[in-house]
């Protein structure tokens, strides 16, 4: 039997690659179908990163549910398990995912599917930091964050930030300070929200799928 006190899980948050719904801010450059293909490519890239970290279980947390065939393909290609995100804003959904996963694992690292600059070493560093920290974060250049790692549920961290704004990380850091949580801050990276981000990721060789 696996000792839960020794296990780590990586959670990848992803949305089904449905044209017209997925990655809509990329649509002016890529069109609806291209943006959906970009969403799928980003998710697959995140899963390669998570599996490559070799930390333990990798879970794909799906929105709006786990029914899209793309998610089934991911279980076959990457050996991940599927979990449905809850309803509500992204903060509520992350809090629920941590509540669930931390019942099964001692350390949980959560990343977004579009956190394209993250490398397996970043995920490993976040998990290692939880040995003597309460939390680890990787800030994003746009004012959000790419990664959060916890060893205990911390619902208060996800209640209040203006999600989608440039102040998410600043507001979260204030919550961390107010709660007295020892926090490891990893190097800042970037995610893919806009066409310029997509083109940057392609130039930097961070994506294998150039068909979009």
mmCIF file with all atom_site columns, C-alpha atoms in Angstrom:
data_model
loop_
_atom_site.group_PDB
_atom_site.id
_atom_site.type_symbol
_atom_site.label_atom_id
_atom_site.label_alt_id
_atom_site.label_comp_id
_atom_site.label_asym_id
_atom_site.label_entity_id
_atom_site.label_seq_id
_atom_site.pdbx_PDB_ins_code
_atom_site.Cartn_x
_atom_site.Cartn_y
_atom_site.Cartn_z
_atom_site.occupancy
_atom_site.B_iso_or_equiv
_atom_site.pdbx_formal_charge
_atom_site.auth_seq_id
_atom_site.auth_comp_id
_atom_site.auth_asym_id
_atom_site.auth_atom_id
_atom_site.pdbx_PDB_model_num
ATOM 1   C CA . UNK A 1 1   ? 0.000   0.000  0.000   1.00 0.00 ? 1   UNK A CA 1
ATOM 2   C CA . UNK A 1 2   ? 1.277   3.471  -0.901  1.00 0.00 ? 2   UNK A CA 1
ATOM 3   C CA . UNK A 1 3   ? 1.945   5.747  2.047   1.00 0.00 ? 3   UNK A CA 1
ATOM 4   C CA . UNK A 1 4   ? -0.121  8.885  1.387   1.00 0.00 ? 4   UNK A CA 1
ATOM 5   C CA . UNK A 1 5   ? 2.322   10.934 3.462   1.00 0.00 ? 5   UNK A CA 1
ATOM 6   C CA . UNK A 1 6   ? 4.945   10.399 0.770   1.00 0.00 ? 6   UNK A CA 1
ATOM 7   C CA . UNK A 1 7   ? 2.915   10.975 -2.389  1.00 0.00 ? 7   UNK A CA 1
ATOM 8   C CA . UNK A 1 8   ? 2.837   13.968 -4.704  1.00 0.00 ? 8   UNK A CA 1
ATOM 9   C CA . UNK A 1 9   ? 0.281   14.738 -7.401  1.00 0.00 ? 9   UNK A CA 1
ATOM 10  C CA . UNK A 1 10  ? 0.347   17.219 -10.256 1.00 0.00 ? 10  UNK A CA 1
ATOM 11  C CA . UNK A 1 11  ? -2.999  18.654 -11.309 1.00 0.00 ? 11  UNK A CA 1
ATOM 12  C CA . UNK A 1 12  ? -3.379  20.147 -14.792 1.00 0.00 ? 12  UNK A CA 1
ATOM 13  C CA . UNK A 1 13  ? -6.383  22.445 -15.233 1.00 0.00 ? 13  UNK A CA 1
ATOM 14  C CA . UNK A 1 14  ? -7.694  22.369 -18.816 1.00 0.00 ? 14  UNK A CA 1
ATOM 15  C CA . UNK A 1 15  ? -10.754 23.259 -20.844 1.00 0.00 ? 15  UNK A CA 1
ATOM 16  C CA . UNK A 1 16  ? -12.180 21.091 -23.597 1.00 0.00 ? 16  UNK A CA 1
ATOM 17  C CA . UNK A 1 17  ? -10.869 22.277 -27.009 1.00 0.00 ? 17  UNK A CA 1
ATOM 18  C CA . UNK A 1 18  ? -14.253 23.310 -28.388 1.00 0.00 ? 18  UNK A CA 1
ATOM 19  C CA . UNK A 1 19  ? -14.145 25.818 -31.287 1.00 0.00 ? 19  UNK A CA 1
ATOM 20  C CA . UNK A 1 20  ? -15.634 29.127 -30.267 1.00 0.00 ? 20  UNK A CA 1
ATOM 21  C CA . UNK A 1 21  ? -15.251 28.353 -26.568 1.00 0.00 ? 21  UNK A CA 1
ATOM 22  C CA . UNK A 1 22  ? -11.604 27.448 -26.005 1.00 0.00 ? 22  UNK A CA 1
ATOM 23  C CA . UNK A 1 23  ? -8.906  30.145 -26.054 1.00 0.00 ? 23  UNK A CA 1
ATOM 24  C CA . UNK A 1 24  ? -11.224 32.782 -27.477 1.00 0.00 ? 24  UNK A CA 1
ATOM 25  C CA . UNK A 1 25  ? -8.600  35.542 -27.151 1.00 0.00 ? 25  UNK A CA 1
ATOM 26  C CA . UNK A 1 26  ? -6.526  33.697 -29.751 1.00 0.00 ? 26  UNK A CA 1
ATOM 27  C CA . UNK A 1 27  ? -9.401  33.650 -32.235 1.00 0.00 ? 27  UNK A CA 1
ATOM 28  C CA . UNK A 1 28  ? -8.582  36.988 -33.940 1.00 0.00 ? 28  UNK A CA 1
ATOM 29  C CA . UNK A 1 29  ? -5.296  35.479 -35.105 1.00 0.00 ? 29  UNK A CA 1
ATOM 30  C CA . UNK A 1 30  ? -6.083  31.766 -35.347 1.00 0.00 ? 30  UNK A CA 1
ATOM 31  C CA . UNK A 1 31  ? -9.829  31.557 -35.917 1.00 0.00 ? 31  UNK A CA 1
ATOM 32  C CA . UNK A 1 32  ? -12.168 29.438 -33.824 1.00 0.00 ? 32  UNK A CA 1
ATOM 33  C CA . UNK A 1 33  ? -10.811 26.103 -35.062 1.00 0.00 ? 33  UNK A CA 1
ATOM 34  C CA . UNK A 1 34  ? -7.207  27.233 -34.760 1.00 0.00 ? 34  UNK A CA 1
ATOM 35  C CA . UNK A 1 35  ? -7.745  28.487 -31.218 1.00 0.00 ? 35  UNK A CA 1
ATOM 36  C CA . UNK A 1 36  ? -9.269  25.135 -30.268 1.00 0.00 ? 36  UNK A CA 1
ATOM 37  C CA . UNK A 1 37  ? -6.267  23.331 -31.764 1.00 0.00 ? 37  UNK A CA 1
ATOM 38  C CA . UNK A 1 38  ? -3.992  25.682 -29.845 1.00 0.00 ? 38  UNK A CA 1
ATOM 39  C CA . UNK A 1 39  ? -5.862  24.841 -26.636 1.00 0.00 ? 39  UNK A CA 1
ATOM 40  C CA . UNK A 1 40  ? -5.325  21.135 -27.270 1.00 0.00 ? 40  UNK A CA 1
ATOM 41  C CA . UNK A 1 41  ? -1.633  21.667 -28.057 1.00 0.00 ? 41  UNK A CA 1
ATOM 42  C CA . UNK A 1 42  ? -1.154  23.641 -24.842 1.00 0.00 ? 42  UNK A CA 1
ATOM 43  C CA . UNK A 1 43  ? -2.861  20.961 -22.772 1.00 0.00 ? 43  UNK A CA 1
ATOM 44  C CA . UNK A 1 44  ? -0.713  18.246 -24.288 1.00 0.00 ? 44  UNK A CA 1
ATOM 45  C CA . UNK A 1 45  ? 2.382   20.333 -23.653 1.00 0.00 ? 45  UNK A CA 1
ATOM 46  C CA . UNK A 1 46  ? 1.382   20.803 -20.001 1.00 0.00 ? 46  UNK A CA 1
ATOM 47  C CA . UNK A 1 47  ? 0.827   17.074 -19.625 1.00 0.00 ? 47  UNK A CA 1
ATOM 48  C CA . UNK A 1 48  ? 4.244   16.298 -21.101 1.00 0.00 ? 48  UNK A CA 1
ATOM 49  C CA . UNK A 1 49  ? 5.751   18.712 -18.594 1.00 0.00 ? 49  UNK A CA 1
ATOM 50  C CA . UNK A 1 50  ? 3.833   17.168 -15.692 1.00 0.00 ? 50  UNK A CA 1
ATOM 51  C CA . UNK A 1 51  ? 4.718   13.599 -16.640 1.00 0.00 ? 51  UNK A CA 1
ATOM 52  C CA . UNK A 1 52  ? 8.316   14.627 -17.270 1.00 0.00 ? 52  UNK A CA 1
ATOM 53  C CA . UNK A 1 53  ? 8.644   15.956 -13.732 1.00 0.00 ? 53  UNK A CA 1
ATOM 54  C CA . UNK A 1 54  ? 8.322   12.335 -12.545 1.00 0.00 ? 54  UNK A CA 1
ATOM 55  C CA . UNK A 1 55  ? 6.909   13.356 -9.173  1.00 0.00 ? 55  UNK A CA 1
ATOM 56  C CA . UNK A 1 56  ? 3.956   10.992 -8.955  1.00 0.00 ? 56  UNK A CA 1
ATOM 57  C CA . UNK A 1 57  ? 0.369   10.891 -10.145 1.00 0.00 ? 57  UNK A CA 1
ATOM 58  C CA . UNK A 1 58  ? -0.733  13.306 -12.866 1.00 0.00 ? 58  UNK A CA 1
ATOM 59  C CA . UNK A 1 59  ? -4.402  14.288 -12.887 1.00 0.00 ? 59  UNK A CA 1
ATOM 60  C CA . UNK A 1 60  ? -6.149  16.165 -15.680 1.00 0.00 ? 60  UNK A CA 1
ATOM 61  C CA . UNK A 1 61  ? -8.875  18.385 -14.246 1.00 0.00 ? 61  UNK A CA 1
ATOM 62  C CA . UNK A 1 62  ? -11.371 19.021 -17.021 1.00 0.00 ? 62  UNK A CA 1
ATOM 63  C CA . UNK A 1 63  ? -13.904 21.747 -17.769 1.00 0.00 ? 63  UNK A CA 1
ATOM 64  C CA . UNK A 1 64  ? -16.785 21.777 -18.204 1.00 0.00 ? 64  UNK A CA 1
ATOM 65  C CA . UNK A 1 65  ? -16.677 17.975 -17.656 1.00 0.00 ? 65  UNK A CA 1
ATOM 66  C CA . UNK A 1 66  ? -14.620 14.938 -18.677 1.00 0.00 ? 66  UNK A CA 1
ATOM 67  C CA . UNK A 1 67  ? -16.751 13.905 -21.663 1.00 0.00 ? 67  UNK A CA 1
ATOM 68  C CA . UNK A 1 68  ? -14.836 15.432 -24.580 1.00 0.00 ? 68  UNK A CA 1
ATOM 69  C CA . UNK A 1 69  ? -12.982 12.793 -26.675 1.00 0.00 ? 69  UNK A CA 1
ATOM 70  C CA . UNK A 1 70  ? -9.789  14.846 -26.404 1.00 0.00 ? 70  UNK A CA 1
ATOM 71  C CA . UNK A 1 71  ? -9.660  14.104 -22.686 1.00 0.00 ? 71  UNK A CA 1
ATOM 72  C CA . UNK A 1 72  ? -10.068 10.381 -23.341 1.00 0.00 ? 72  UNK A CA 1
ATOM 73  C CA . UNK A 1 73  ? -7.153  10.581 -25.766 1.00 0.00 ? 73  UNK A CA 1
ATOM 74  C CA . UNK A 1 74  ? -5.059  12.199 -23.033 1.00 0.00 ? 74  UNK A CA 1
ATOM 75  C CA . UNK A 1 75  ? -5.665  9.281  -20.688 1.00 0.00 ? 75  UNK A CA 1
ATOM 76  C CA . UNK A 1 76  ? -4.384  6.928  -23.387 1.00 0.00 ? 76  UNK A CA 1
ATOM 77  C CA . UNK A 1 77  ? -1.395  9.024  -24.398 1.00 0.00 ? 77  UNK A CA 1
ATOM 78  C CA . UNK A 1 78  ? -0.199  10.186 -20.970 1.00 0.00 ? 78  UNK A CA 1
ATOM 79  C CA . UNK A 1 79  ? -1.642  7.705  -18.465 1.00 0.00 ? 79  UNK A CA 1
ATOM 80  C CA . UNK A 1 80  ? -3.428  10.444 -16.536 1.00 0.00 ? 80  UNK A CA 1
ATOM 81  C CA . UNK A 1 81  ? -6.673  10.214 -14.611 1.00 0.00 ? 81  UNK A CA 1
ATOM 82  C CA . UNK A 1 82  ? -9.596  12.520 -15.375 1.00 0.00 ? 82  UNK A CA 1
ATOM 83  C CA . UNK A 1 83  ? -11.404 14.669 -12.822 1.00 0.00 ? 83  UNK A CA 1
ATOM 84  C CA . UNK A 1 84  ? -14.186 17.185 -13.422 1.00 0.00 ? 84  UNK A CA 1
ATOM 85  C CA . UNK A 1 85  ? -13.676 20.754 -12.274 1.00 0.00 ? 85  UNK A CA 1
ATOM 86  C CA . UNK A 1 86  ? -16.410 22.127 -10.069 1.00 0.00 ? 86  UNK A CA 1
ATOM 87  C CA . UNK A 1 87  ? -18.558 25.104 -10.989 1.00 0.00 ? 87  UNK A CA 1
ATOM 88  C CA . UNK A 1 88  ? -17.844 28.698 -10.026 1.00 0.00 ? 88  UNK A CA 1
ATOM 89  C CA . UNK A 1 89  ? -14.913 30.989 -10.659 1.00 0.00 ? 89  UNK A CA 1
ATOM 90  C CA . UNK A 1 90  ? -11.400 29.649 -11.076 1.00 0.00 ? 90  UNK A CA 1
ATOM 91  C CA . UNK A 1 91  ? -10.625 30.283 -7.413  1.00 0.00 ? 91  UNK A CA 1
ATOM 92  C CA . UNK A 1 92  ? -13.515 28.136 -6.244  1.00 0.00 ? 92  UNK A CA 1
ATOM 93  C CA . UNK A 1 93  ? -12.564 25.428 -8.726  1.00 0.00 ? 93  UNK A CA 1
ATOM 94  C CA . UNK A 1 94  ? -8.926  25.368 -7.597  1.00 0.00 ? 94  UNK A CA 1
ATOM 95  C CA . UNK A 1 95  ? -9.917  25.285 -3.923  1.00 0.00 ? 95  UNK A CA 1
ATOM 96  C CA . UNK A 1 96  ? -12.200 22.307 -4.563  1.00 0.00 ? 96  UNK A CA 1
ATOM 97  C CA . UNK A 1 97  ? -9.488  20.484 -6.514  1.00 0.00 ? 97  UNK A CA 1
ATOM 98  C CA . UNK A 1 98  ? -6.988  20.962 -3.685  1.00 0.00 ? 98  UNK A CA 1
ATOM 99  C CA . UNK A 1 99  ? -9.555  19.799 -1.123  1.00 0.00 ? 99  UNK A CA 1
ATOM 100 C CA . UNK A 1 100 ? -10.070 16.624 -3.148  1.00 0.00 ? 100 UNK A CA 1
ATOM 101 C CA . UNK A 1 101 ? -6.477  15.874 -4.066  1.00 0.00 ? 101 UNK A CA 1
ATOM 102 C CA . UNK A 1 102 ? -5.028  16.567 -0.621  1.00 0.00 ? 102 UNK A CA 1
ATOM 103 C CA . UNK A 1 103 ? -7.203  13.803 0.765   1.00 0.00 ? 103 UNK A CA 1
ATOM 104 C CA . UNK A 1 104 ? -5.232  11.417 -1.445  1.00 0.00 ? 104 UNK A CA 1
ATOM 105 C CA . UNK A 1 105 ? -1.761  12.976 -1.617  1.00 0.00 ? 105 UNK A CA 1
ATOM 106 C CA . UNK A 1 106 ? 0.569   14.751 0.791   1.00 0.00 ? 106 UNK A CA 1
ATOM 107 C CA . UNK A 1 107 ? 1.684   17.409 -1.699  1.00 0.00 ? 107 UNK A CA 1
ATOM 108 C CA . UNK A 1 108 ? -0.219  18.823 -4.640  1.00 0.00 ? 108 UNK A CA 1
ATOM 109 C CA . UNK A 1 109 ? 1.107   20.994 -7.461  1.00 0.00 ? 109 UNK A CA 1
ATOM 110 C CA . UNK A 1 110 ? -1.504  22.643 -9.699  1.00 0.00 ? 110 UNK A CA 1
ATOM 111 C CA . UNK A 1 111 ? -0.753  24.237 -13.062 1.00 0.00 ? 111 UNK A CA 1
ATOM 112 C CA . UNK A 1 112 ? -2.844  25.728 -15.833 1.00 0.00 ? 112 UNK A CA 1
ATOM 113 C CA . UNK A 1 113 ? -2.747  24.107 -19.254 1.00 0.00 ? 113 UNK A CA 1
ATOM 114 C CA . UNK A 1 114 ? -1.566  27.365 -20.835 1.00 0.00 ? 114 UNK A CA 1
ATOM 115 C CA . UNK A 1 115 ? 1.399   27.863 -18.457 1.00 0.00 ? 115 UNK A CA 1
ATOM 116 C CA . UNK A 1 116 ? 3.710   27.269 -21.372 1.00 0.00 ? 116 UNK A CA 1
ATOM 117 C CA . UNK A 1 117 ? 6.984   28.477 -19.863 1.00 0.00 ? 117 UNK A CA 1
ATOM 118 C CA . UNK A 1 118 ? 6.943   25.939 -17.022 1.00 0.00 ? 118 UNK A CA 1
ATOM 119 C CA . UNK A 1 119 ? 9.493   23.135 -17.175 1.00 0.00 ? 119 UNK A CA 1
ATOM 120 C CA . UNK A 1 120 ? 9.596   19.834 -15.259 1.00 0.00 ? 120 UNK A CA 1
ATOM 121 C CA . UNK A 1 121 ? 12.296  21.329 -13.034 1.00 0.00 ? 121 UNK A CA 1
ATOM 122 C CA . UNK A 1 122 ? 9.882   24.081 -11.947 1.00 0.00 ? 122 UNK A CA 1
ATOM 123 C CA . UNK A 1 123 ? 7.321   21.501 -10.842 1.00 0.00 ? 123 UNK A CA 1
ATOM 124 C CA . UNK A 1 124 ? 9.996   19.528 -9.014  1.00 0.00 ? 124 UNK A CA 1
ATOM 125 C CA . UNK A 1 125 ? 11.200  22.689 -7.270  1.00 0.00 ? 125 UNK A CA 1
ATOM 126 C CA . UNK A 1 126 ? 7.653   23.511 -6.147  1.00 0.00 ? 126 UNK A CA 1
ATOM 127 C CA . UNK A 1 127 ? 7.133   20.046 -4.684  1.00 0.00 ? 127 UNK A CA 1
ATOM 128 C CA . UNK A 1 128 ? 10.521  20.111 -2.950  1.00 0.00 ? 128 UNK A CA 1
ATOM 129 C CA . UNK A 1 129 ? 9.779   23.534 -1.460  1.00 0.00 ? 129 UNK A CA 1
ATOM 130 C CA . UNK A 1 130 ? 6.833   22.074 0.439   1.00 0.00 ? 130 UNK A CA 1
ATOM 131 C CA . UNK A 1 131 ? 9.285   20.244 2.686   1.00 0.00 ? 131 UNK A CA 1
ATOM 132 C CA . UNK A 1 132 ? 9.807   23.461 4.635   1.00 0.00 ? 132 UNK A CA 1
ATOM 133 C CA . UNK A 1 133 ? 7.223   25.854 3.174   1.00 0.00 ? 133 UNK A CA 1
ATOM 134 C CA . UNK A 1 134 ? 3.437   25.929 3.326   1.00 0.00 ? 134 UNK A CA 1
ATOM 135 C CA . UNK A 1 135 ? 3.025   26.967 -0.295  1.00 0.00 ? 135 UNK A CA 1
ATOM 136 C CA . UNK A 1 136 ? 4.910   27.550 -3.525  1.00 0.00 ? 136 UNK A CA 1
ATOM 137 C CA . UNK A 1 137 ? 3.917   29.835 -6.397  1.00 0.00 ? 137 UNK A CA 1
ATOM 138 C CA . UNK A 1 138 ? 5.269   30.702 -9.812  1.00 0.00 ? 138 UNK A CA 1
ATOM 139 C CA . UNK A 1 139 ? 4.146   34.242 -10.742 1.00 0.00 ? 139 UNK A CA 1
ATOM 140 C CA . UNK A 1 140 ? 3.196   35.154 -14.306 1.00 0.00 ? 140 UNK A CA 1
ATOM 141 C CA . UNK A 1 141 ? 4.389   38.187 -16.240 1.00 0.00 ? 141 UNK A CA 1
ATOM 142 C CA . UNK A 1 142 ? 0.785   39.371 -16.673 1.00 0.00 ? 142 UNK A CA 1
ATOM 143 C CA . UNK A 1 143 ? 0.211   39.647 -12.917 1.00 0.00 ? 143 UNK A CA 1
ATOM 144 C CA . UNK A 1 144 ? -1.368  36.243 -12.348 1.00 0.00 ? 144 UNK A CA 1
ATOM 145 C CA . UNK A 1 145 ? 0.388   33.026 -11.486 1.00 0.00 ? 145 UNK A CA 1
ATOM 146 C CA . UNK A 1 146 ? 1.254   29.823 -13.346 1.00 0.00 ? 146 UNK A CA 1
ATOM 147 C CA . UNK A 1 147 ? 1.606   27.318 -10.529 1.00 0.00 ? 147 UNK A CA 1
ATOM 148 C CA . UNK A 1 148 ? 0.496   26.847 -6.950  1.00 0.00 ? 148 UNK A CA 1
ATOM 149 C CA . UNK A 1 149 ? 1.622   24.031 -4.670  1.00 0.00 ? 149 UNK A CA 1
ATOM 150 C CA . UNK A 1 150 ? 0.180   23.242 -1.249  1.00 0.00 ? 150 UNK A CA 1
ATOM 151 C CA . UNK A 1 151 ? 0.434   20.576 1.424   1.00 0.00 ? 151 UNK A CA 1
ATOM 152 C CA . UNK A 1 152 ? -2.800  21.566 3.182   1.00 0.00 ? 152 UNK A CA 1
ATOM 153 C CA . UNK A 1 153 ? -6.069  23.030 1.867   1.00 0.00 ? 153 UNK A CA 1
ATOM 154 C CA . UNK A 1 154 ? -5.995  26.830 1.987   1.00 0.00 ? 154 UNK A CA 1
ATOM 155 C CA . UNK A 1 155 ? -9.401  27.921 0.740   1.00 0.00 ? 155 UNK A CA 1
ATOM 156 C CA . UNK A 1 156 ? -8.853  31.524 1.870   1.00 0.00 ? 156 UNK A CA 1
ATOM 157 C CA . UNK A 1 157 ? -6.089  31.921 -0.728  1.00 0.00 ? 157 UNK A CA 1
ATOM 158 C CA . UNK A 1 158 ? -8.594  31.509 -3.532  1.00 0.00 ? 158 UNK A CA 1
ATOM 159 C CA . UNK A 1 159 ? -11.350 33.703 -2.161  1.00 0.00 ? 159 UNK A CA 1
ATOM 160 C CA . UNK A 1 160 ? -11.127 37.322 -3.169  1.00 0.00 ? 160 UNK A CA 1
ATOM 161 C CA . UNK A 1 161 ? -8.622  37.906 -5.988  1.00 0.00 ? 161 UNK A CA 1
ATOM 162 C CA . UNK A 1 162 ? -9.996  39.625 -9.076  1.00 0.00 ? 162 UNK A CA 1
ATOM 163 C CA . UNK A 1 163 ? -9.484  36.633 -11.353 1.00 0.00 ? 163 UNK A CA 1
ATOM 164 C CA . UNK A 1 164 ? -8.285  37.533 -14.832 1.00 0.00 ? 164 UNK A CA 1
ATOM 165 C CA . UNK A 1 165 ? -6.869  40.862 -13.698 1.00 0.00 ? 165 UNK A CA 1
ATOM 166 C CA . UNK A 1 166 ? -3.250  41.993 -13.478 1.00 0.00 ? 166 UNK A CA 1
ATOM 167 C CA . UNK A 1 167 ? -3.455  42.101 -9.677  1.00 0.00 ? 167 UNK A CA 1
ATOM 168 C CA . UNK A 1 168 ? -4.110  38.408 -8.942  1.00 0.00 ? 168 UNK A CA 1
ATOM 169 C CA . UNK A 1 169 ? -0.586  37.641 -7.774  1.00 0.00 ? 169 UNK A CA 1
ATOM 170 C CA . UNK A 1 170 ? -0.321  40.836 -5.689  1.00 0.00 ? 170 UNK A CA 1
ATOM 171 C CA . UNK A 1 171 ? -3.650  40.111 -4.007  1.00 0.00 ? 171 UNK A CA 1
ATOM 172 C CA . UNK A 1 172 ? -2.675  36.477 -3.413  1.00 0.00 ? 172 UNK A CA 1
ATOM 173 C CA . UNK A 1 173 ? 0.654   37.510 -1.931  1.00 0.00 ? 173 UNK A CA 1
ATOM 174 C CA . UNK A 1 174 ? -1.212  39.780 0.479   1.00 0.00 ? 174 UNK A CA 1
ATOM 175 C CA . UNK A 1 175 ? -3.405  36.824 1.488   1.00 0.00 ? 175 UNK A CA 1
ATOM 176 C CA . UNK A 1 176 ? -0.296  34.681 2.031   1.00 0.00 ? 176 UNK A CA 1
ATOM 177 C CA . UNK A 1 177 ? 1.223   37.335 4.285   1.00 0.00 ? 177 UNK A CA 1
ATOM 178 C CA . UNK A 1 178 ? -2.013  37.822 6.226   1.00 0.00 ? 178 UNK A CA 1
ATOM 179 C CA . UNK A 1 179 ? -2.332  34.075 6.795   1.00 0.00 ? 179 UNK A CA 1
ATOM 180 C CA . UNK A 1 180 ? 1.293   33.797 7.872   1.00 0.00 ? 180 UNK A CA 1
ATOM 181 C CA . UNK A 1 181 ? 2.069   31.105 5.316   1.00 0.00 ? 181 UNK A CA 1
ATOM 182 C CA . UNK A 1 182 ? 5.697   30.384 4.518   1.00 0.00 ? 182 UNK A CA 1
ATOM 183 C CA . UNK A 1 183 ? 5.865   30.733 0.765   1.00 0.00 ? 183 UNK A CA 1
ATOM 184 C CA . UNK A 1 184 ? 8.474   29.814 -1.825  1.00 0.00 ? 184 UNK A CA 1
ATOM 185 C CA . UNK A 1 185 ? 8.288   32.090 -4.867  1.00 0.00 ? 185 UNK A CA 1
ATOM 186 C CA . UNK A 1 186 ? 9.635   30.478 -8.026  1.00 0.00 ? 186 UNK A CA 1
ATOM 187 C CA . UNK A 1 187 ? 10.916  32.380 -11.081 1.00 0.00 ? 187 UNK A CA 1
ATOM 188 C CA . UNK A 1 188 ? 8.354   34.357 -13.069 1.00 0.00 ? 188 UNK A CA 1
ATOM 189 C CA . UNK A 1 189 ? 7.168   32.911 -16.373 1.00 0.00 ? 189 UNK A CA 1
ATOM 190 C CA . UNK A 1 190 ? 4.364   33.434 -18.861 1.00 0.00 ? 190 UNK A CA 1
ATOM 191 C CA . UNK A 1 191 ? 1.214   31.775 -20.126 1.00 0.00 ? 191 UNK A CA 1
ATOM 192 C CA . UNK A 1 192 ? -0.602  31.945 -23.443 1.00 0.00 ? 192 UNK A CA 1
ATOM 193 C CA . UNK A 1 193 ? -3.568  34.306 -23.444 1.00 0.00 ? 193 UNK A CA 1
ATOM 194 C CA . UNK A 1 194 ? -3.050  36.437 -26.537 1.00 0.00 ? 194 UNK A CA 1
ATOM 195 C CA . UNK A 1 195 ? -1.747  35.906 -30.079 1.00 0.00 ? 195 UNK A CA 1
ATOM 196 C CA . UNK A 1 196 ? 1.608   37.494 -29.160 1.00 0.00 ? 196 UNK A CA 1
ATOM 197 C CA . UNK A 1 197 ? 2.039   34.911 -26.385 1.00 0.00 ? 197 UNK A CA 1
ATOM 198 C CA . UNK A 1 198 ? 1.307   32.104 -28.830 1.00 0.00 ? 198 UNK A CA 1
ATOM 199 C CA . UNK A 1 199 ? 3.833   33.415 -31.326 1.00 0.00 ? 199 UNK A CA 1
ATOM 200 C CA . UNK A 1 200 ? 6.417   33.840 -28.577 1.00 0.00 ? 200 UNK A CA 1
ATOM 201 C CA . UNK A 1 201 ? 5.959   30.238 -27.449 1.00 0.00 ? 201 UNK A CA 1
ATOM 202 C CA . UNK A 1 202 ? 6.430   29.041 -31.015 1.00 0.00 ? 202 UNK A CA 1
ATOM 203 C CA . UNK A 1 203 ? 9.582   31.142 -31.470 1.00 0.00 ? 203 UNK A CA 1
ATOM 204 C CA . UNK A 1 204 ? 11.011  29.776 -28.240 1.00 0.00 ? 204 UNK A CA 1
ATOM 205 C CA . UNK A 1 205 ? 10.346  26.188 -29.294 1.00 0.00 ? 205 UNK A CA 1
ATOM 206 C CA . UNK A 1 206 ? 8.002   25.498 -26.389 1.00 0.00 ? 206 UNK A CA 1
ATOM 207 C CA . UNK A 1 207 ? 5.309   23.903 -28.527 1.00 0.00 ? 207 UNK A CA 1
ATOM 208 C CA . UNK A 1 208 ? 5.496   20.983 -30.898 1.00 0.00 ? 208 UNK A CA 1
ATOM 209 C CA . UNK A 1 209 ? 2.196   21.683 -32.639 1.00 0.00 ? 209 UNK A CA 1
ATOM 210 C CA . UNK A 1 210 ? 2.658   24.423 -35.261 1.00 0.00 ? 210 UNK A CA 1
ATOM 211 C CA . UNK A 1 211 ? -0.450  23.582 -37.249 1.00 0.00 ? 211 UNK A CA 1
ATOM 212 C CA . UNK A 1 212 ? -2.637  26.264 -35.677 1.00 0.00 ? 212 UNK A CA 1
#
